[in-house]
Amino acid sequence: MSNIYESAEATLGFISSPCLTKVELRVACRGISDRDALSKPDPCVVLKMQSHGQWFEVDRTEVIRSSSSPVFSKIFLVDYYFEEVQRLRFELHDISSGNNGLRDADFLGAMECTLGQIVSQRKLTKALLKQGNTAGKSSITVTAEELSGNDDYVELSFSARKLDDKDFFSKSDPFLEIFRINDDGTESLVHRTETVMNNLSPVWKSFKVSLNTLCSGDHDRELKCTVWDWDSNGKHDFIGEFQTTYKEVRAEQEGKQIQWECINPKYQMKKKNYRNSGTVILNHCKIIKMYSFLDYIMGGCQIQFTVAIDFTASNGDPRNSCSLHYIHPYQPNEYLKALVAVGEICQDYDSDKMFPAFGFGALIPPDFKVSHDFAVNFDEDNPECAGIQGVVEAYQNCLPKIQLYGPTNIAPIIQKVASSASEEMHTKEAMEYFILLILTDGVITDMAGHTGSHRTRLPPAHVLSLSSAWATQTSQTCRYWTGTMGSCVHRRVNPSSATSSSLSPSRTSNTPLQLHWLRVFWQKFLTRWWIITTLKASNPSVCRTTRPQEPSVPDNGIHAKIHSNTRTHIYIYIIYIFFMYCIIHIHMQKHKYTYVHKQTCTHNHTTYYIE
């Protein structure tokens, strides 16, 4: 049942771009400089992607021991967005034996490019750079291939019998490589098994590979399988090879015994009585069907959509036009925009169109105690609202009756929805997919409680949050929807909640002009008394950019006392400009009539200054 969450992760319409394409990247290197004269490097390639000017690790290949021209079996799967410039960095490291970390690894070079360059050329080869200079004759080749529509996987398990012995004092150390023959005759490495030491009849571990990777969805495409005897110096001994197709491999499911003779062409030509260099046996073949989210919807799955709204004081006074909760007579505020944009998509997949709506961080009647999981319609027994319009009306009716407070705790809301999901899992049908939309404006104060809540024992439902500060504090790159279809921006998300996305329709990153003013104030304002954030010019309706002090989150800094609205920013700018103008004006008046023209004269090795 948990596969529905994996399917929705990739196919829900409101978190994918209309120009999204899945791309596979294969990496190979050549001419890697030896670490020393006695050994070859143990290379590993780390893929990084740039987001907001910083590099974040996406994935890394396996470590290939003692190889100066490695071909990595690890395939990088990345999302390609045609409308964006996606910068990639491939770093090559030499990782010593017994240590798979990068801390003690030797950096061998790097190559930077864009994903568009790789996709357009299909195969990109560039020199590796180290400290701005070419790292000897080292080069890296990245090959891109777009994934087709078939997302199914196949699980395979191989063994061998009576392989040739290539070692004098021990038996062979065999491993198996599987290559796909492309339309142009080239070979693409699909999988490399582990090495079974000192064994002529090895049994390799089972592995999973997508049909796109294995045969590009073509069941008749040829596959080349090669068996090698591993050597520590990287010069592996060839044992034999054979060719097959996925169509032939799939026949194992029908109960047929599938095996191939492992042939060494050199021995076959030289020896008349040569039969084979061993036999490779297919022990297991299992097709893993990957259902799309549409398959679940057409099968009767219902979406349970829940809304949680931030009513903390950091949103500003709802009576102030600069507040995110300001109810404008003619246009919706930012909370309503995000709510309607997401809710209208989800409600089409809910038969009863009844949506629970909760609030957190407010003092609620009648005793006005702070609550972090109250029903927006004030009916705790039935918090559901009729459609998105019902949620909007409940929100508008709730706002005048509560008092915005704090802090921003989301764990109680997540636990409440997780409890409902847990109850659903114990039913026979279990055909409901839970989506929790959290609309919040700033730093979440109970991240430990959020990540430690018992929802982690449940299938990973989606948690969407409108939050800028929380997203920039965490450490994994992801994408979030900006409130309009097809408009996606990179953000960073906590690895411990990898299913969470940040959704922010109004808060964007600082422009260069804003960063310049921020730098000017930080560097030149007298004694650096105030840290002032820049005015967000991207959305005039959102005037507030700094987060004021919440009741239970003390802040002794002077900047916390500055009410963060547009008027305050403008006043400070005017005072600062006037102050600088006065200094410049006084300085010019002082030197207006005392301008000195200095001239030098040298006589008898003595320099005189004549005014």
Tab-separated table of N, CA and C in Angstrom, residues 19-123:
chain	number	residue	atom	x	y	z
A	19	CYS	N	7.357	21.158	-17.763
A	19	CYS	CA	8.525	20.861	-18.592
A	19	CYS	C	9.473	19.887	-17.899
A	20	LEU	N	8.969	19.120	-16.944
A	20	LEU	CA	9.812	18.195	-16.194
A	20	LEU	C	10.089	16.943	-17.006
A	21	THR	N	11.358	16.533	-17.011
A	21	THR	CA	11.779	15.298	-17.653
A	21	THR	C	12.776	14.602	-16.746
A	22	LYS	N	12.639	13.297	-16.620
A	22	LYS	CA	13.596	12.499	-15.864
A	22	LYS	C	14.765	12.142	-16.776
A	23	VAL	N	15.982	12.376	-16.281
A	23	VAL	CA	17.184	12.129	-17.078
A	23	VAL	C	18.138	11.254	-16.275
A	24	GLU	N	18.718	10.266	-16.956
A	24	GLU	CA	19.756	9.429	-16.364
A	24	GLU	C	21.123	9.930	-16.804
A	25	LEU	N	22.043	10.046	-15.859
A	25	LEU	CA	23.404	10.484	-16.149
A	25	LEU	C	24.371	9.355	-15.803
A	26	ARG	N	25.199	8.979	-16.790
A	26	ARG	CA	26.242	7.977	-16.579
A	26	ARG	C	27.594	8.677	-16.635
A	27	VAL	N	28.507	8.255	-15.779
A	27	VAL	CA	29.786	8.949	-15.634
A	27	VAL	C	30.929	7.973	-15.862
A	28	ALA	N	31.936	8.441	-16.592
A	28	ALA	CA	33.180	7.693	-16.784
A	28	ALA	C	34.336	8.684	-16.789
A	29	CYS	N	35.505	8.248	-16.374
A	29	CYS	CA	36.698	9.100	-16.331
A	29	CYS	C	37.845	8.402	-17.050
A	30	ARG	N	38.788	9.216	-17.527
A	30	ARG	CA	39.969	8.681	-18.201
A	30	ARG	C	41.203	9.465	-17.770
A	31	GLY	N	42.334	8.760	-17.737
A	31	GLY	CA	43.614	9.408	-17.488
A	31	GLY	C	43.769	10.019	-16.124
A	32	ILE	N	43.169	9.409	-15.112
A	32	ILE	CA	43.307	9.951	-13.763
A	32	ILE	C	44.750	9.781	-13.298
A	33	SER	N	45.326	10.843	-12.806
A	33	SER	CA	46.709	10.802	-12.337
A	33	SER	C	46.824	9.898	-11.122
A	34	ASP	N	47.902	9.104	-11.102
A	34	ASP	CA	48.138	8.210	-9.976
A	34	ASP	C	48.440	9.014	-8.724
A	35	ARG	N	47.944	8.544	-7.605
A	35	ARG	CA	48.200	9.207	-6.324
A	35	ARG	C	49.679	9.128	-5.972
A	36	ASP	N	50.284	8.003	-6.260
A	36	ASP	CA	51.720	7.849	-6.076
A	36	ASP	C	52.198	6.805	-7.069
A	37	ALA	N	53.480	6.571	-7.067
A	37	ALA	CA	54.060	5.682	-8.069
A	37	ALA	C	53.737	4.222	-7.821
A	38	LEU	N	53.308	3.865	-6.630
A	38	LEU	CA	53.128	2.461	-6.277
A	38	LEU	C	51.684	1.987	-6.380
A	39	SER	N	50.744	2.879	-6.563
A	39	SER	CA	49.348	2.453	-6.593
A	39	SER	C	48.532	3.354	-7.506
A	40	LYS	N	47.383	2.835	-7.907
A	40	LYS	CA	46.437	3.607	-8.696
A	40	LYS	C	45.358	4.168	-7.771
A	41	PRO	N	44.670	5.218	-8.217
A	41	PRO	CA	43.648	5.824	-7.351
A	41	PRO	C	42.421	4.929	-7.210
A	42	ASP	N	41.671	5.184	-6.155
A	42	ASP	CA	40.381	4.528	-5.917
A	42	ASP	C	39.301	5.593	-6.097
A	43	PRO	N	38.858	5.834	-7.332
A	43	PRO	CA	38.032	7.014	-7.616
A	43	PRO	C	36.565	6.845	-7.226
A	44	CYS	N	35.978	7.990	-6.929
A	44	CYS	CA	34.547	8.105	-6.655
A	44	CYS	C	34.115	9.491	-7.123
A	45	VAL	N	32.989	9.575	-7.820
A	45	VAL	CA	32.484	10.849	-8.331
A	45	VAL	C	31.288	11.283	-7.490
A	46	VAL	N	31.327	12.530	-7.042
A	46	VAL	CA	30.240	13.121	-6.264
A	46	VAL	C	29.529	14.150	-7.134
A	47	LEU	N	28.218	13.997	-7.270
A	47	LEU	CA	27.420	14.941	-8.045
A	47	LEU	C	26.819	15.977	-7.108
A	48	LYS	N	27.051	17.259	-7.436
A	48	LYS	CA	26.481	18.355	-6.667
A	48	LYS	C	25.667	19.251	-7.585
A	49	MET	N	24.648	19.881	-7.005
A	49	MET	CA	23.791	20.793	-7.748
A	49	MET	C	23.762	22.132	-7.026
A	50	GLN	N	23.761	23.210	-7.803
A	50	GLN	CA	23.796	24.548	-7.217
A	50	GLN	C	22.387	25.046	-6.953
A	51	SER	N	22.200	25.608	-5.766
A	51	SER	CA	20.933	26.215	-5.394
A	51	SER	C	21.219	27.427	-4.530
A	52	HIS	N	20.729	28.592	-4.959
A	52	HIS	CA	20.941	29.840	-4.236
A	52	HIS	C	22.421	30.099	-3.988
A	53	GLY	N	23.242	29.812	-4.984
A	53	GLY	CA	24.661	30.109	-4.910
A	53	GLY	C	25.487	29.117	-4.132
A	54	GLN	N	24.896	28.062	-3.618
A	54	GLN	CA	25.625	27.066	-2.841
A	54	GLN	C	25.487	25.698	-3.498
A	55	TRP	N	26.510	24.861	-3.274
A	55	TRP	CA	26.527	23.519	-3.845
A	55	TRP	C	26.043	22.513	-2.808
A	56	PHE	N	25.139	21.639	-3.238
A	56	PHE	CA	24.610	20.601	-2.369
A	56	PHE	C	24.784	19.244	-3.042
A	57	GLU	N	25.224	18.283	-2.246
A	57	GLU	CA	25.440	16.944	-2.798
A	57	GLU	C	24.107	16.279	-3.118
A	58	VAL	N	24.025	15.734	-4.329
A	58	VAL	CA	22.831	15.025	-4.774
A	58	VAL	C	23.008	13.523	-4.611
A	59	ASP	N	24.139	13.018	-5.073
A	59	ASP	CA	24.400	11.582	-5.001
A	59	ASP	C	25.876	11.356	-5.296
A	60	ARG	N	26.321	10.119	-5.148
A	60	ARG	CA	27.702	9.785	-5.461
A	60	ARG	C	27.771	8.371	-6.015
A	61	THR	N	28.803	8.105	-6.778
A	61	THR	CA	28.985	6.786	-7.362
A	61	THR	C	29.609	5.836	-6.348
A	62	GLU	N	29.753	4.593	-6.785
A	62	GLU	CA	30.501	3.638	-5.976
A	62	GLU	C	31.993	3.929	-6.091
A	63	VAL	N	32.784	3.332	-5.247
A	63	VAL	CA	34.242	3.461	-5.296
A	63	VAL	C	34.799	2.296	-6.105
A	64	ILE	N	35.580	2.604	-7.128
A	64	ILE	CA	36.228	1.574	-7.939
A	64	ILE	C	37.695	1.525	-7.537
A	65	ARG	N	38.128	0.386	-7.077
A	65	ARG	CA	39.482	0.238	-6.566
A	65	ARG	C	40.497	0.100	-7.697
A	66	SER	N	41.601	0.825	-7.534
A	66	SER	CA	42.781	0.711	-8.417
A	66	SER	C	42.403	0.864	-9.885
A	67	SER	N	41.896	2.029	-10.247
A	67	SER	CA	41.496	2.278	-11.632
A	67	SER	C	41.803	3.724	-12.000
A	68	SER	N	42.491	3.896	-13.106
A	68	SER	CA	42.784	5.238	-13.607
A	68	SER	C	41.812	5.660	-14.705
A	69	SER	N	40.986	4.728	-15.188
A	69	SER	CA	39.967	5.036	-16.202
A	69	SER	C	38.673	4.322	-15.828
A	70	PRO	N	38.025	4.736	-14.758
A	70	PRO	CA	36.847	4.013	-14.269
A	70	PRO	C	35.597	4.307	-15.096
A	71	VAL	N	34.751	3.301	-15.208
A	71	VAL	CA	33.402	3.437	-15.755
A	71	VAL	C	32.454	3.060	-14.621
A	72	PHE	N	31.737	4.021	-14.108
A	72	PHE	CA	30.925	3.797	-12.916
A	72	PHE	C	29.577	3.186	-13.294
A	73	SER	N	29.155	2.223	-12.507
A	73	SER	CA	27.859	1.588	-12.751
A	73	SER	C	26.714	2.385	-12.136
A	74	LYS	N	27.013	3.204	-11.149
A	74	LYS	CA	25.993	4.030	-10.519
A	74	LYS	C	25.442	5.028	-11.529
A	75	ILE	N	24.122	5.122	-11.603
A	75	ILE	CA	23.452	6.025	-12.534
A	75	ILE	C	22.767	7.123	-11.731
A	76	PHE	N	23.050	8.376	-12.077
A	76	PHE	CA	22.408	9.509	-11.425
A	76	PHE	C	21.069	9.777	-12.107
A	77	LEU	N	20.016	9.833	-11.323
A	77	LEU	CA	18.688	10.162	-11.836
A	77	LEU	C	18.335	11.571	-11.373
A	78	VAL	N	18.191	12.498	-12.315
A	78	VAL	CA	17.926	13.896	-11.982
A	78	VAL	C	16.706	14.379	-12.750
A	79	ASP	N	16.082	15.417	-12.216
A	79	ASP	CA	14.951	16.060	-12.877
A	79	ASP	C	15.471	17.188	-13.755
A	80	TYR	N	15.083	17.174	-15.019
A	80	TYR	CA	15.517	18.202	-15.961
A	80	TYR	C	14.357	19.148	-16.223
A	81	TYR	N	14.578	20.431	-15.931
A	81	TYR	CA	13.587	21.471	-16.164
A	81	TYR	C	14.082	22.348	-17.307
A	82	PHE	N	13.384	22.282	-18.399
A	82	PHE	CA	13.820	23.001	-19.592
A	82	PHE	C	13.898	24.503	-19.352
A	83	GLU	N	13.007	25.025	-18.505
A	83	GLU	CA	12.924	26.475	-18.326
A	83	GLU	C	13.939	27.013	-17.332
A	84	GLU	N	14.777	26.154	-16.744
A	84	GLU	CA	15.716	26.598	-15.725
A	84	GLU	C	17.152	26.260	-16.106
A	85	VAL	N	18.079	27.046	-15.561
A	85	VAL	CA	19.506	26.752	-15.694
A	85	VAL	C	19.915	25.965	-14.454
A	86	GLN	N	20.188	24.684	-14.638
A	86	GLN	CA	20.553	23.795	-13.530
A	86	GLN	C	22.052	23.521	-13.594
A	87	ARG	N	22.777	24.094	-12.659
A	87	ARG	CA	24.238	23.971	-12.650
A	87	ARG	C	24.652	22.728	-11.866
A	88	LEU	N	25.525	21.943	-12.482
A	88	LEU	CA	26.006	20.704	-11.882
A	88	LEU	C	27.512	20.777	-11.685
A	89	ARG	N	27.974	20.057	-10.704
A	89	ARG	CA	29.403	19.958	-10.429
A	89	ARG	C	29.736	18.494	-10.135
A	90	PHE	N	30.659	17.949	-10.913
A	90	PHE	CA	31.108	16.579	-10.729
A	90	PHE	C	32.501	16.618	-10.097
A	91	GLU	N	32.605	16.131	-8.877
A	91	GLU	CA	33.877	16.124	-8.155
A	91	GLU	C	34.428	14.707	-8.106
A	92	LEU	N	35.711	14.575	-8.445
A	92	LEU	CA	36.382	13.283	-8.425
A	92	LEU	C	37.279	13.210	-7.197
A	93	HIS	N	37.094	12.171	-6.403
A	93	HIS	CA	37.861	11.988	-5.174
A	93	HIS	C	38.540	10.625	-5.189
A	94	ASP	N	39.702	10.579	-4.581
A	94	ASP	CA	40.436	9.325	-4.393
A	94	ASP	C	40.219	8.884	-2.948
A	95	ILE	N	39.442	7.830	-2.782
A	95	ILE	CA	39.074	7.367	-1.448
A	95	ILE	C	39.912	6.155	-1.098
A	96	SER	N	40.646	6.252	-0.025
A	96	SER	CA	41.551	5.178	0.373
A	96	SER	C	40.773	3.948	0.802
A	97	SER	N	41.428	2.809	0.777
A	97	SER	CA	40.794	1.539	1.132
A	97	SER	C	40.324	1.567	2.578
A	98	GLY	N	39.141	1.015	2.784
A	98	GLY	CA	38.585	0.952	4.132
A	98	GLY	C	37.932	2.236	4.583
A	99	ASN	N	37.900	3.250	3.714
A	99	ASN	CA	37.296	4.526	4.091
A	99	ASN	C	36.484	5.036	2.917
A	100	ASN	N	35.163	5.077	3.074
A	100	ASN	CA	34.286	5.539	2.016
A	100	ASN	C	33.863	6.993	2.201
A	101	GLY	N	34.382	7.676	3.202
A	101	GLY	CA	34.035	9.066	3.418
A	101	GLY	C	34.921	9.999	2.624
A	102	LEU	N	34.476	11.263	2.504
A	102	LEU	CA	35.223	12.258	1.739
A	102	LEU	C	36.157	13.077	2.619
A	103	ARG	N	36.053	12.921	3.930
A	103	ARG	CA	36.851	13.765	4.823
A	103	ARG	C	38.345	13.514	4.631
A	104	ASP	N	38.717	12.255	4.496
A	104	ASP	CA	40.129	11.911	4.341
A	104	ASP	C	40.490	11.601	2.894
A	105	ALA	N	39.582	11.889	1.973
A	105	ALA	CA	39.834	11.571	0.564
A	105	ALA	C	40.675	12.657	-0.091
A	106	ASP	N	41.379	12.275	-1.155
A	106	ASP	CA	42.173	13.218	-1.941
A	106	ASP	C	41.329	13.742	-3.091
A	107	PHE	N	41.280	15.067	-3.216
A	107	PHE	CA	40.528	15.691	-4.301
A	107	PHE	C	41.353	15.636	-5.585
A	108	LEU	N	40.788	15.037	-6.630
A	108	LEU	CA	41.518	14.846	-7.884
A	108	LEU	C	41.117	15.827	-8.970
A	109	GLY	N	40.001	16.507	-8.817
A	109	GLY	CA	39.571	17.456	-9.834
A	109	GLY	C	38.059	17.542	-9.892
A	110	ALA	N	37.573	18.529	-10.639
A	110	ALA	CA	36.133	18.741	-10.752
A	110	ALA	C	35.798	19.305	-12.118
A	111	MET	N	34.553	19.139	-12.497
A	111	MET	CA	34.041	19.682	-13.755
A	111	MET	C	32.672	20.293	-13.490
A	112	GLU	N	32.485	21.528	-13.950
A	112	GLU	CA	31.210	22.202	-13.792
A	112	GLU	C	30.572	22.415	-15.158
A	113	CYS	N	29.261	22.260	-15.191
A	113	CYS	CA	28.511	22.465	-16.426
A	113	CYS	C	27.049	22.649	-16.049
A	114	THR	N	26.208	22.796	-17.042
A	114	THR	CA	24.771	22.836	-16.812
A	114	THR	C	24.153	21.541	-17.319
A	115	LEU	N	23.026	21.206	-16.750
A	115	LEU	CA	22.339	19.997	-17.199
A	115	LEU	C	21.891	20.149	-18.642
A	116	GLY	N	21.570	21.380	-19.040
A	116	GLY	CA	21.183	21.616	-20.427
A	116	GLY	C	22.297	21.296	-21.407
A	117	GLN	N	23.544	21.584	-21.032
A	117	GLN	CA	24.672	21.253	-21.906
A	117	GLN	C	24.787	19.746	-22.107
A	118	ILE	N	24.611	18.989	-21.045
A	118	ILE	CA	24.721	17.531	-21.155
A	118	ILE	C	23.581	16.976	-21.997
A	119	VAL	N	22.368	17.459	-21.749
A	119	VAL	CA	21.204	16.941	-22.469
A	119	VAL	C	21.292	17.272	-23.949
A	120	SER	N	21.724	18.493	-24.271
A	120	SER	CA	21.779	18.898	-25.680
A	120	SER	C	22.841	18.134	-26.456
A	121	GLN	N	23.966	17.809	-25.811
A	121	GLN	CA	25.046	17.090	-26.490
A	121	GLN	C	24.956	15.580	-26.307
A	122	ARG	N	24.130	15.131	-25.375
A	122	ARG	CA	23.957	13.708	-25.052
A	122	ARG	C	25.203	13.099	-24.409
A	123	LYS	N	26.371	13.469	-24.870
A	123	LYS	CA	27.614	13.009	-24.250
A	123	LYS	C	28.563	14.194	-24.156
